[in-house]
Amino acid sequence: MLDSLVKFVREQYRTNEFIPLHAPIFGGNEKRYVNETIDSTFVSSVGAFVDRFERDMEAYTGSPRAVATVNGTAALHIALVLAGVKSGDLVLTQPLTFVATCNAIAYCGADPVFIDVDKHTLGLSPVAMERWLEDSAYLDDDGICRVKGDGRVIRACLPMHTFGHPVELDLLIQVCSRWGMVLVEDAAESLGSLYKGRHTGTFGAVGTLSFNGNKTITTGGGGMILTDEALGARAKHLTTTAKKAHPYEYVHDEVGYNYRLPNLNAALGCAQLEQLDSFVAAKRVLASRYQSFLEGGPLQFVVEPQGCRSNYWLNAVICEDLKQRDELLAFSNQAGVMTRPIWKLMSHLTTYSSSLQGDLTNALWLEQRVVNLPSSVVPELQV
Ligand SMILES: *Cc1c(COP(=O)(O)O)cnc(C)c1O
């Protein structure tokens, strides 16, 4: 079985060389646009491609405002600031995520609370969240959600659309509104994914994207904040050193951040965004091939949740147990076909091990079983 899986992957990519988990491809206007920034000398924090990338992303996602940042972690940090997360606050999130989600919470001086994930979305479970809130939280006289005991404010909820599969947003939005919580979406992995026809990252008060080298489209390094006009203006201010507009004076009216995306990177992003639909189409064909190939076998292929269109950023399988997972990882990597286990739970990292947590049955189960398979765009499958 493992032998035939490795053979299957090699047939898709038509190579006997090493096959990475996710490599970018540059088949469009990348070189032209990047060269334009060099020719213009505007390679840094000011330039036409930054504005163009933001407007193009607004058009693509339907977000009223998009603000480019130096990476996805910086976008998350500012997203939480926009959500009003302050030192001492709590933020509900999932333990099954990349560490950046939790680090952004920590940058605000806040602490994560780990809530279990759904087995089919691999993302934050609205049911588990409501259960934890009923046991452990209350609304004070001002309608602010607080944790029982020390009364710390639970300010926001930060779900992550794992490997591109959207969480159950309708239910999650209901739970957030019942409990007076701001919804912020970590959509770093889900650019191009739709929940009931609408782009992930546009449901919460704020959403964030990442354009790291391994994501669906890349700017080398980069990120984006998706939000409304008012918060977008504030995001731009905070990410550009809180500088007031002035022809020559330096006036900064609060502690700001230098989180701007350089024009050089934005040029790459504009060219990549032009190909996003074609990338997603190719990734979806690959996913359906994996699904057919694995059908009836011991590895359960993770399919998009009902009512969603996933970008299938990373294809994933659920193994029967830890032993089978370890055999898959050892065999494929030995054979030069890269596979990786899902992240260790954030609640297992020393840094976040003392954070509050609910029952994490599903997350613990998945942690031992999920493996990602090679997922780069196969050039021949682009439309
Ligand atoms: C990639 C990613 C980020 C952001 O990463 P950057 O490398 O800072 O762009 C954040 N959250 C998740 C879940 C990610 O996968």
mmCIF file of C-alpha atoms and ligand atoms in Angstrom:
data_model
loop_
_atom_site.group_PDB
_atom_site.id
_atom_site.type_symbol
_atom_site.label_atom_id
_atom_site.label_comp_id
_atom_site.label_asym_id
_atom_site.label_seq_id
_atom_site.Cartn_x
_atom_site.Cartn_y
_atom_site.Cartn_z
ATOM 1 C CA MET A 1 0.000 0.000 0.000
ATOM 2 C CA LEU A 2 2.719 2.513 0.982
ATOM 3 C CA ASP A 3 4.684 1.497 -2.056
ATOM 4 C CA SER A 4 1.730 2.151 -4.360
ATOM 5 C CA LEU A 5 1.046 5.534 -2.678
ATOM 6 C CA VAL A 6 4.620 6.656 -3.332
ATOM 7 C CA LYS A 7 4.298 5.437 -6.913
ATOM 8 C CA PHE A 8 0.986 7.296 -7.282
ATOM 9 C CA VAL A 9 2.520 10.586 -6.066
ATOM 10 C CA ARG A 10 5.477 10.183 -8.435
ATOM 11 C CA GLU A 11 3.092 9.654 -11.345
ATOM 12 C CA GLN A 12 1.298 12.932 -10.547
ATOM 13 C CA TYR A 13 4.497 14.975 -10.476
ATOM 14 C CA ARG A 14 6.215 12.917 -13.181
ATOM 15 C CA THR A 15 9.597 12.923 -11.486
ATOM 16 C CA ASN A 16 12.008 10.563 -9.777
ATOM 17 C CA GLU A 17 13.562 13.451 -7.842
ATOM 18 C CA PHE A 18 12.649 14.524 -4.294
ATOM 19 C CA ILE A 19 9.001 15.697 -4.069
ATOM 20 C CA PRO A 20 8.414 18.447 -1.492
ATOM 21 C CA LEU A 21 5.177 19.000 0.426
ATOM 22 C CA HIS A 22 4.462 22.351 -1.196
ATOM 23 C CA ALA A 23 6.660 24.296 -3.608
ATOM 24 C CA PRO A 24 5.673 27.572 -5.297
ATOM 25 C CA ILE A 25 5.441 27.894 -9.067
ATOM 26 C CA PHE A 26 6.144 31.068 -11.015
ATOM 27 C CA GLY A 27 4.553 30.686 -14.407
ATOM 28 C CA GLY A 28 3.091 34.157 -14.975
ATOM 29 C CA ASN A 29 4.164 37.793 -14.777
ATOM 30 C CA GLU A 30 6.402 37.374 -11.712
ATOM 31 C CA LYS A 31 9.715 38.330 -13.334
ATOM 32 C CA ARG A 32 8.172 41.198 -15.297
ATOM 33 C CA TYR A 33 6.557 42.822 -12.249
ATOM 34 C CA VAL A 34 9.557 42.298 -9.960
ATOM 35 C CA ASN A 35 11.831 43.796 -12.631
ATOM 36 C CA GLU A 36 9.495 46.776 -12.894
ATOM 37 C CA THR A 37 10.010 47.539 -9.190
ATOM 38 C CA ILE A 38 13.792 47.354 -9.648
ATOM 39 C CA ASP A 39 13.714 49.572 -12.723
ATOM 40 C CA SER A 40 11.559 52.089 -10.855
ATOM 41 C CA THR A 41 13.830 51.947 -7.730
ATOM 42 C CA PHE A 42 10.664 51.618 -5.629
ATOM 43 C CA VAL A 43 11.496 48.248 -4.084
ATOM 44 C CA SER A 44 10.721 49.108 -0.485
ATOM 45 C CA SER A 45 7.829 50.266 1.652
ATOM 46 C CA VAL A 46 6.292 52.635 -0.900
ATOM 47 C CA GLY A 47 5.217 51.674 -4.388
ATOM 48 C CA ALA A 48 2.397 51.061 -6.792
ATOM 49 C CA PHE A 49 2.335 47.269 -6.441
ATOM 50 C CA VAL A 50 1.414 47.428 -2.750
ATOM 51 C CA ASP A 51 -1.758 49.392 -3.549
ATOM 52 C CA ARG A 52 -2.481 47.226 -6.549
ATOM 53 C CA PHE A 53 -2.044 44.004 -4.537
ATOM 54 C CA GLU A 54 -4.449 45.318 -1.881
ATOM 55 C CA ARG A 55 -7.085 46.404 -4.446
ATOM 56 C CA ASP A 56 -6.722 43.106 -6.355
ATOM 57 C CA MET A 57 -7.188 41.144 -3.133
ATOM 58 C CA GLU A 58 -10.291 43.176 -2.257
ATOM 59 C CA ALA A 59 -11.721 42.388 -5.685
ATOM 60 C CA TYR A 60 -10.848 38.710 -5.360
ATOM 61 C CA THR A 61 -12.169 38.102 -1.838
ATOM 62 C CA GLY A 62 -14.959 40.682 -1.728
ATOM 63 C CA SER A 63 -13.457 42.180 1.427
ATOM 64 C CA PRO A 64 -14.195 45.938 1.729
ATOM 65 C CA ARG A 65 -10.562 46.580 2.684
ATOM 66 C CA ALA A 66 -7.293 44.658 2.416
ATOM 67 C CA VAL A 67 -4.067 45.836 4.067
ATOM 68 C CA ALA A 68 -0.789 44.133 3.091
ATOM 69 C CA THR A 69 1.711 43.193 5.813
ATOM 70 C CA VAL A 70 5.236 41.846 6.022
ATOM 71 C CA ASN A 71 3.993 38.353 6.946
ATOM 72 C CA GLY A 72 0.918 36.502 8.143
ATOM 73 C CA THR A 73 1.954 36.563 11.790
ATOM 74 C CA ALA A 74 2.154 40.383 11.739
ATOM 75 C CA ALA A 75 -1.294 40.455 10.098
ATOM 76 C CA LEU A 76 -2.658 38.294 12.921
ATOM 77 C CA HIS A 77 -1.070 40.490 15.565
ATOM 78 C CA ILE A 78 -2.702 43.617 14.163
ATOM 79 C CA ALA A 79 -5.999 41.772 13.589
ATOM 80 C CA LEU A 80 -6.168 41.009 17.307
ATOM 81 C CA VAL A 81 -5.291 44.616 18.190
ATOM 82 C CA LEU A 82 -8.162 45.735 15.915
ATOM 83 C CA ALA A 83 -10.444 43.260 17.706
ATOM 84 C CA GLY A 84 -9.634 45.064 20.948
ATOM 85 C CA VAL A 85 -7.498 42.318 22.499
ATOM 86 C CA LYS A 86 -5.560 43.803 25.399
ATOM 87 C CA SER A 87 -3.002 42.670 27.927
ATOM 88 C CA GLY A 88 -4.570 40.192 30.348
ATOM 89 C CA ASP A 89 -7.392 39.175 27.981
ATOM 90 C CA LEU A 90 -8.192 35.637 26.864
ATOM 91 C CA VAL A 91 -8.701 34.522 23.251
ATOM 92 C CA LEU A 92 -10.448 31.263 22.337
ATOM 93 C CA THR A 93 -8.588 29.282 19.685
ATOM 94 C CA GLN A 94 -7.852 25.731 18.569
ATOM 95 C CA PRO A 95 -4.864 23.704 19.817
ATOM 96 C CA LEU A 96 -4.408 22.168 16.364
ATOM 97 C CA THR A 97 -2.780 25.027 14.435
ATOM 98 C CA PHE A 98 0.545 26.495 13.401
ATOM 99 C CA VAL A 99 2.240 28.274 16.311
ATOM 100 C CA ALA A 100 1.792 31.747 14.736
ATOM 101 C CA THR A 101 -1.876 31.748 15.803
ATOM 102 C CA CYS A 102 -0.878 31.526 19.470
ATOM 103 C CA ASN A 103 2.150 33.765 19.160
ATOM 104 C CA ALA A 104 -0.025 36.608 17.858
ATOM 105 C CA ILE A 105 -2.215 36.249 20.959
ATOM 106 C CA ALA A 106 0.887 36.373 23.155
ATOM 107 C CA TYR A 107 2.179 39.525 21.373
ATOM 108 C CA CYS A 108 -0.952 41.286 22.687
ATOM 109 C CA GLY A 109 -0.145 40.208 26.237
ATOM 110 C CA ALA A 110 -3.185 37.935 26.096
ATOM 111 C CA ASP A 111 -3.437 34.178 26.624
ATOM 112 C CA PRO A 112 -5.036 31.496 24.450
ATOM 113 C CA VAL A 113 -7.774 29.174 25.681
ATOM 114 C CA PHE A 114 -7.704 25.891 23.772
ATOM 115 C CA ILE A 115 -11.039 24.597 22.479
ATOM 116 C CA ASP A 116 -11.430 21.265 20.702
ATOM 117 C CA VAL A 117 -11.684 20.887 16.915
ATOM 118 C CA ASP A 118 -14.219 19.083 14.756
ATOM 119 C CA LYS A 119 -13.057 15.804 13.266
ATOM 120 C CA HIS A 120 -14.380 16.667 9.812
ATOM 121 C CA THR A 121 -13.245 20.311 9.472
ATOM 122 C CA LEU A 122 -10.072 19.875 11.589
ATOM 123 C CA GLY A 123 -10.899 23.397 12.836
ATOM 124 C CA LEU A 124 -12.443 25.008 15.919
ATOM 125 C CA SER A 125 -15.698 23.298 16.934
ATOM 126 C CA PRO A 126 -18.554 25.728 17.697
ATOM 127 C CA VAL A 127 -20.217 22.988 19.774
ATOM 128 C CA ALA A 128 -17.131 22.418 21.909
ATOM 129 C CA MET A 129 -16.755 26.184 22.256
ATOM 130 C CA GLU A 130 -20.303 26.696 23.484
ATOM 131 C CA ARG A 131 -19.934 23.778 25.904
ATOM 132 C CA TRP A 132 -16.750 25.268 27.382
ATOM 133 C CA LEU A 133 -18.331 28.724 27.652
ATOM 134 C CA GLU A 134 -21.384 27.320 29.455
ATOM 135 C CA ASP A 135 -19.136 25.540 31.954
ATOM 136 C CA SER A 136 -16.472 28.159 32.400
ATOM 137 C CA ALA A 137 -17.701 31.637 31.455
ATOM 138 C CA TYR A 138 -20.416 34.201 32.148
ATOM 139 C CA LEU A 139 -21.633 37.487 30.705
ATOM 140 C CA ASP A 140 -21.204 40.386 33.133
ATOM 141 C CA ASP A 141 -23.714 43.251 33.562
ATOM 142 C CA ASP A 142 -22.186 45.062 30.587
ATOM 143 C CA GLY A 143 -22.487 41.992 28.371
ATOM 144 C CA ILE A 144 -18.753 41.318 28.479
ATOM 145 C CA CYS A 145 -17.728 37.666 28.452
ATOM 146 C CA ARG A 146 -15.582 36.711 31.444
ATOM 147 C CA VAL A 147 -14.045 33.491 32.686
ATOM 148 C CA LYS A 148 -15.396 32.177 35.994
ATOM 149 C CA GLY A 149 -12.909 32.516 38.840
ATOM 150 C CA ASP A 150 -10.611 35.445 38.147
ATOM 151 C CA GLY A 151 -13.050 37.185 35.775
ATOM 152 C CA ARG A 152 -10.562 37.795 32.957
ATOM 153 C CA VAL A 153 -12.202 39.081 29.771
ATOM 154 C CA ILE A 154 -12.624 36.604 26.910
ATOM 155 C CA ARG A 155 -12.347 39.143 24.115
ATOM 156 C CA ALA A 156 -12.169 37.237 20.874
ATOM 157 C CA CYS A 157 -12.425 33.924 19.115
ATOM 158 C CA LEU A 158 -9.675 32.988 16.632
ATOM 159 C CA PRO A 159 -10.478 29.917 14.514
ATOM 160 C CA MET A 160 -8.101 28.657 11.815
ATOM 161 C CA HIS A 161 -9.243 27.068 8.535
ATOM 162 C CA THR A 162 -6.952 24.052 8.670
ATOM 163 C CA PHE A 163 -5.241 23.091 5.382
ATOM 164 C CA GLY A 164 -7.840 25.260 3.595
ATOM 165 C CA HIS A 165 -10.972 23.552 4.967
ATOM 166 C CA PRO A 166 -13.396 26.151 6.369
ATOM 167 C CA VAL A 167 -14.644 25.817 9.964
ATOM 168 C CA GLU A 168 -18.399 25.800 10.580
ATOM 169 C CA LEU A 169 -18.756 29.557 10.305
ATOM 170 C CA ASP A 170 -22.546 29.932 10.619
ATOM 171 C CA LEU A 171 -22.605 28.185 13.992
ATOM 172 C CA LEU A 172 -19.419 29.846 15.152
ATOM 173 C CA ILE A 173 -20.804 33.309 14.357
ATOM 174 C CA GLN A 174 -23.914 32.486 16.411
ATOM 175 C CA VAL A 175 -21.876 31.356 19.419
ATOM 176 C CA CYS A 176 -19.660 34.454 19.171
ATOM 177 C CA SER A 177 -22.652 36.790 19.091
ATOM 178 C CA ARG A 178 -24.403 35.011 22.001
ATOM 179 C CA TRP A 179 -21.259 35.422 24.082
ATOM 180 C CA GLY A 180 -20.292 38.953 22.991
ATOM 181 C CA MET A 181 -17.084 37.874 21.380
ATOM 182 C CA VAL A 182 -15.262 39.334 18.359
ATOM 183 C CA LEU A 183 -14.566 36.824 15.574
ATOM 184 C CA VAL A 184 -11.125 36.973 13.958
ATOM 185 C CA GLU A 185 -10.316 34.398 11.254
ATOM 186 C CA ASP A 186 -6.848 32.987 10.710
ATOM 187 C CA ALA A 187 -7.309 32.323 6.993
ATOM 188 C CA ALA A 188 -3.554 31.960 6.367
ATOM 189 C CA GLU A 189 -4.071 28.560 4.743
ATOM 190 C CA SER A 190 -7.428 29.114 3.059
ATOM 191 C CA LEU A 191 -7.054 31.802 0.392
ATOM 192 C CA GLY A 192 -9.398 30.693 -2.399
ATOM 193 C CA SER A 193 -11.611 28.610 -0.074
ATOM 194 C CA LEU A 194 -15.314 29.373 0.068
ATOM 195 C CA TYR A 195 -17.876 28.807 2.814
ATOM 196 C CA LYS A 196 -21.375 28.853 1.297
ATOM 197 C CA GLY A 197 -20.014 30.742 -1.692
ATOM 198 C CA ARG A 198 -18.175 33.429 0.254
ATOM 199 C CA HIS A 199 -14.428 33.742 0.823
ATOM 200 C CA THR A 200 -12.982 32.649 4.141
ATOM 201 C CA GLY A 201 -11.396 35.555 5.985
ATOM 202 C CA THR A 202 -14.386 37.813 5.212
ATOM 203 C CA PHE A 203 -16.788 36.474 7.886
ATOM 204 C CA GLY A 204 -15.141 37.812 11.031
ATOM 205 C CA ALA A 205 -14.611 41.438 12.028
ATOM 206 C CA VAL A 206 -11.084 40.804 10.755
ATOM 207 C CA GLY A 207 -9.439 37.997 8.775
ATOM 208 C CA THR A 208 -5.807 37.375 7.892
ATOM 209 C CA LEU A 209 -3.890 35.732 5.043
ATOM 210 C CA SER A 210 -0.305 34.542 4.638
ATOM 211 C CA PHE A 211 1.850 34.535 1.508
ATOM 212 C CA ASN A 212 4.751 32.594 2.944
ATOM 213 C CA GLY A 213 6.694 30.477 0.446
ATOM 214 C CA ASN A 214 4.703 27.324 1.201
ATOM 215 C CA LYS A 215 1.225 28.862 0.948
ATOM 216 C CA THR A 216 -1.145 28.695 -2.047
ATOM 217 C CA ILE A 217 0.286 31.943 -3.461
ATOM 218 C CA THR A 218 3.512 33.530 -2.236
ATOM 219 C CA THR A 219 5.182 36.928 -2.031
ATOM 220 C CA GLY A 220 8.354 35.391 -0.599
ATOM 221 C CA GLY A 221 7.066 36.477 2.774
ATOM 222 C CA GLY A 222 3.910 38.466 3.314
ATOM 223 C CA GLY A 223 0.439 38.674 4.719
ATOM 224 C CA MET A 224 -2.833 40.559 4.464
ATOM 225 C CA ILE A 225 -5.492 41.906 6.799
ATOM 226 C CA LEU A 226 -9.073 41.668 5.484
ATOM 227 C CA THR A 227 -11.584 43.930 7.207
ATOM 228 C CA ASP A 228 -14.046 46.825 6.819
ATOM 229 C CA GLU A 229 -13.216 50.410 5.836
ATOM 230 C CA ALA A 230 -12.898 51.798 9.363
ATOM 231 C CA LEU A 231 -10.752 49.018 10.814
ATOM 232 C CA GLY A 232 -8.803 48.915 7.551
ATOM 233 C CA ALA A 233 -7.799 52.549 7.923
ATOM 234 C CA ARG A 234 -6.680 51.823 11.482
ATOM 235 C CA ALA A 235 -4.762 48.734 10.289
ATOM 236 C CA LYS A 236 -2.911 50.797 7.674
ATOM 237 C CA HIS A 237 -2.011 53.379 10.329
ATOM 238 C CA LEU A 238 -0.760 50.812 12.840
ATOM 239 C CA THR A 239 1.273 48.866 10.259
ATOM 240 C CA THR A 240 2.964 52.004 8.887
ATOM 241 C CA THR A 241 4.534 53.226 12.150
ATOM 242 C CA ALA A 242 1.408 55.193 13.113
ATOM 243 C CA LYS A 243 2.629 58.057 10.933
ATOM 244 C CA LYS A 244 0.259 60.933 10.267
ATOM 245 C CA ALA A 245 0.022 61.985 6.655
ATOM 246 C CA HIS A 246 2.280 65.001 6.066
ATOM 247 C CA PRO A 247 4.409 66.071 3.080
ATOM 248 C CA TYR A 248 7.669 66.086 5.088
ATOM 249 C CA GLU A 249 7.225 66.046 8.879
ATOM 250 C CA TYR A 250 7.557 62.934 11.008
ATOM 251 C CA VAL A 251 4.517 62.825 13.264
ATOM 252 C CA HIS A 252 3.603 59.512 14.877
ATOM 253 C CA ASP A 253 0.574 59.588 17.158
ATOM 254 C CA GLU A 254 0.879 56.221 18.962
ATOM 255 C CA VAL A 255 3.137 53.183 19.198
ATOM 256 C CA GLY A 256 3.069 51.849 15.648
ATOM 257 C CA TYR A 257 4.644 48.918 13.877
ATOM 258 C CA ASN A 258 6.754 48.599 10.765
ATOM 259 C CA TYR A 259 4.726 45.762 9.335
ATOM 260 C CA ARG A 260 4.531 47.032 5.739
ATOM 261 C CA LEU A 261 4.904 44.674 2.811
ATOM 262 C CA PRO A 262 7.770 45.854 0.530
ATOM 263 C CA ASN A 263 6.804 46.756 -3.036
ATOM 264 C CA LEU A 264 9.215 44.076 -4.314
ATOM 265 C CA ASN A 265 7.172 41.405 -2.570
ATOM 266 C CA ALA A 266 3.853 42.943 -3.575
ATOM 267 C CA ALA A 267 4.941 42.733 -7.241
ATOM 268 C CA LEU A 268 5.383 38.980 -6.846
ATOM 269 C CA GLY A 269 1.998 38.844 -5.100
ATOM 270 C CA CYS A 270 0.183 40.619 -7.965
ATOM 271 C CA ALA A 271 1.560 38.120 -10.461
ATOM 272 C CA GLN A 272 0.699 35.166 -8.222
ATOM 273 C CA LEU A 273 -2.824 36.404 -7.530
ATOM 274 C CA GLU A 274 -3.484 36.478 -11.288
ATOM 275 C CA GLN A 275 -2.940 32.694 -11.229
ATOM 276 C CA LEU A 276 -4.779 31.872 -8.002
ATOM 277 C CA ASP A 277 -7.917 30.455 -9.628
ATOM 278 C CA SER A 278 -5.806 28.307 -11.885
ATOM 279 C CA PHE A 279 -3.738 27.077 -8.893
ATOM 280 C CA VAL A 280 -6.876 26.217 -6.901
ATOM 281 C CA ALA A 281 -8.379 24.373 -9.875
ATOM 282 C CA ALA A 282 -5.211 22.278 -10.224
ATOM 283 C CA LYS A 283 -5.084 21.600 -6.480
ATOM 284 C CA ARG A 284 -8.698 20.436 -6.518
ATOM 285 C CA VAL A 285 -8.042 18.003 -9.361
ATOM 286 C CA LEU A 286 -5.049 16.597 -7.475
ATOM 287 C CA ALA A 287 -7.177 16.263 -4.323
ATOM 288 C CA SER A 288 -9.891 14.363 -6.161
ATOM 289 C CA ARG A 289 -7.238 12.029 -7.604
ATOM 290 C CA TYR A 290 -5.888 11.361 -4.093
ATOM 291 C CA GLN A 291 -9.437 10.764 -2.911
ATOM 292 C CA SER A 292 -10.188 8.174 -5.628
ATOM 293 C CA PHE A 293 -6.825 6.504 -5.195
ATOM 294 C CA LEU A 294 -7.205 6.129 -1.414
ATOM 295 C CA GLU A 295 -10.865 5.102 -1.449
ATOM 296 C CA GLY A 296 -11.525 1.836 0.366
ATOM 297 C CA GLY A 297 -7.977 1.738 1.784
ATOM 298 C CA PRO A 298 -6.774 2.210 5.363
ATOM 299 C CA LEU A 299 -5.916 5.914 4.941
ATOM 300 C CA GLN A 300 -8.940 8.194 5.177
ATOM 301 C CA PHE A 301 -8.568 11.189 2.851
ATOM 302 C CA VAL A 302 -9.729 14.487 4.380
ATOM 303 C CA VAL A 303 -12.439 15.965 2.133
ATOM 304 C CA GLU A 304 -13.855 19.492 2.118
ATOM 305 C CA PRO A 305 -16.740 20.083 4.583
ATOM 306 C CA GLN A 306 -20.283 20.185 3.181
ATOM 307 C CA GLY A 307 -21.302 23.507 1.656
ATOM 308 C CA CYS A 308 -17.672 24.517 1.212
ATOM 309 C CA ARG A 309 -15.170 24.760 -1.583
ATOM 310 C CA SER A 310 -11.713 24.092 -0.161
ATOM 311 C CA ASN A 311 -8.511 25.266 -1.820
ATOM 312 C CA TYR A 312 -6.961 21.944 -0.657
ATOM 313 C CA TRP A 313 -3.822 23.827 0.323
ATOM 314 C CA LEU A 314 -2.373 20.696 1.909
ATOM 315 C CA ASN A 315 -3.867 17.290 1.224
ATOM 316 C CA ALA A 316 -4.234 15.217 4.368
ATOM 317 C CA VAL A 317 -5.018 11.658 5.398
ATOM 318 C CA ILE A 318 -6.119 10.241 8.733
ATOM 319 C CA CYS A 319 -4.260 7.050 9.636
ATOM 320 C CA GLU A 320 -5.805 4.263 11.704
ATOM 321 C CA ASP A 321 -3.335 4.722 14.543
ATOM 322 C CA LEU A 322 0.044 6.134 15.532
ATOM 323 C CA LYS A 323 1.905 3.031 14.355
ATOM 324 C CA GLN A 324 0.457 3.267 10.859
ATOM 325 C CA ARG A 325 1.196 7.007 10.819
ATOM 326 C CA ASP A 326 4.843 6.448 11.715
ATOM 327 C CA GLU A 327 5.194 3.759 9.044
ATOM 328 C CA LEU A 328 3.765 6.107 6.421
ATOM 329 C CA LEU A 329 6.068 8.959 7.462
ATOM 330 C CA ALA A 330 9.177 6.752 7.538
ATOM 331 C CA PHE A 331 8.473 4.973 4.257
ATOM 332 C CA SER A 332 7.541 7.987 2.135
ATOM 333 C CA ASN A 333 10.269 10.305 3.401
ATOM 334 C CA GLN A 334 12.818 7.524 2.910
ATOM 335 C CA ALA A 335 11.542 7.205 -0.666
ATOM 336 C CA GLY A 336 12.026 10.961 -1.317
ATOM 337 C CA VAL A 337 8.317 11.807 -1.191
ATOM 338 C CA MET A 338 7.867 14.351 1.557
ATOM 339 C CA THR A 339 5.075 13.811 4.074
ATOM 340 C CA ARG A 340 4.643 15.441 7.480
ATOM 341 C CA PRO A 341 2.622 14.842 10.601
ATOM 342 C CA ILE A 342 0.152 17.530 11.651
ATOM 343 C CA TRP A 343 1.482 20.024 14.227
ATOM 344 C CA LYS A 344 1.929 19.022 17.845
ATOM 345 C CA LEU A 345 -0.946 20.489 19.812
ATOM 346 C CA MET A 346 -0.204 24.012 21.034
ATOM 347 C CA SER A 347 -1.225 22.833 24.499
ATOM 348 C CA HIS A 348 1.736 20.418 24.354
ATOM 349 C CA LEU A 349 4.307 23.177 23.709
ATOM 350 C CA THR A 350 6.043 24.352 26.886
ATOM 351 C CA THR A 351 5.213 27.968 26.029
ATOM 352 C CA TYR A 352 1.457 27.375 26.032
ATOM 353 C CA SER A 353 1.142 24.310 28.258
ATOM 354 C CA SER A 354 -0.243 26.259 31.216
ATOM 355 C CA SER A 355 -3.028 27.913 29.176
ATOM 356 C CA LEU A 356 -6.658 27.145 29.944
ATOM 357 C CA GLN A 357 -8.190 24.379 27.876
ATOM 358 C CA GLY A 358 -11.434 22.533 27.353
ATOM 359 C CA ASP A 359 -11.839 18.856 26.597
ATOM 360 C CA LEU A 360 -9.480 18.176 23.651
ATOM 361 C CA THR A 361 -10.523 14.633 22.692
ATOM 362 C CA ASN A 362 -10.686 15.190 18.917
ATOM 363 C CA ALA A 363 -7.517 17.266 18.749
ATOM 364 C CA LEU A 364 -5.586 14.603 20.679
ATOM 365 C CA TRP A 365 -6.973 11.891 18.391
ATOM 366 C CA LEU A 366 -6.072 13.798 15.218
ATOM 367 C CA GLU A 367 -2.621 14.785 16.501
ATOM 368 C CA GLN A 368 -1.629 11.099 16.420
ATOM 369 C CA ARG A 369 -3.102 10.310 13.002
ATOM 370 C CA VAL A 370 -3.017 13.164 10.477
ATOM 371 C CA VAL A 371 -0.347 13.228 7.776
ATOM 372 C CA ASN A 372 0.029 15.737 4.930
ATOM 373 C CA LEU A 373 0.824 14.525 1.417
ATOM 374 C CA PRO A 374 2.600 16.430 -1.394
ATOM 375 C CA SER A 375 0.242 19.190 -2.565
ATOM 376 C CA SER A 376 2.106 21.542 -4.907
ATOM 377 C CA VAL A 377 0.288 22.620 -8.023
ATOM 378 C CA VAL A 378 0.883 20.114 -10.827
ATOM 379 C CA PRO A 379 1.507 22.507 -13.770
ATOM 380 C CA GLU A 380 -0.284 20.256 -16.281
ATOM 381 C CA LEU A 381 -3.492 20.390 -14.205
ATOM 382 C CA GLN A 382 -3.845 24.169 -14.395
ATOM 383 C CA VAL A 383 -6.711 25.532 -16.419
HETATM 384 C C1 LIG B 1 1.357 30.267 7.560
HETATM 385 C C2 LIG B 1 0.489 30.498 8.730
HETATM 386 C C3 LIG B 1 0.474 31.729 9.421
HETATM 387 C C4 LIG B 1 1.319 32.921 9.069
HETATM 388 O O1 LIG B 1 2.602 32.603 8.813
HETATM 389 P P1 LIG B 1 3.698 33.654 8.265
HETATM 390 O O2 LIG B 1 4.856 32.740 7.979
HETATM 391 O O3 LIG B 1 3.980 34.616 9.368
HETATM 392 O O4 LIG B 1 3.189 34.325 7.042
HETATM 393 C C5 LIG B 1 -0.422 31.879 10.456
HETATM 394 N N1 LIG B 1 -1.244 30.898 10.817
HETATM 395 C C6 LIG B 1 -1.261 29.712 10.187
HETATM 396 C C7 LIG B 1 -2.223 28.674 10.632
HETATM 397 C C8 LIG B 1 -0.377 29.460 9.139
HETATM 398 O O5 LIG B 1 -0.413 28.266 8.526
#
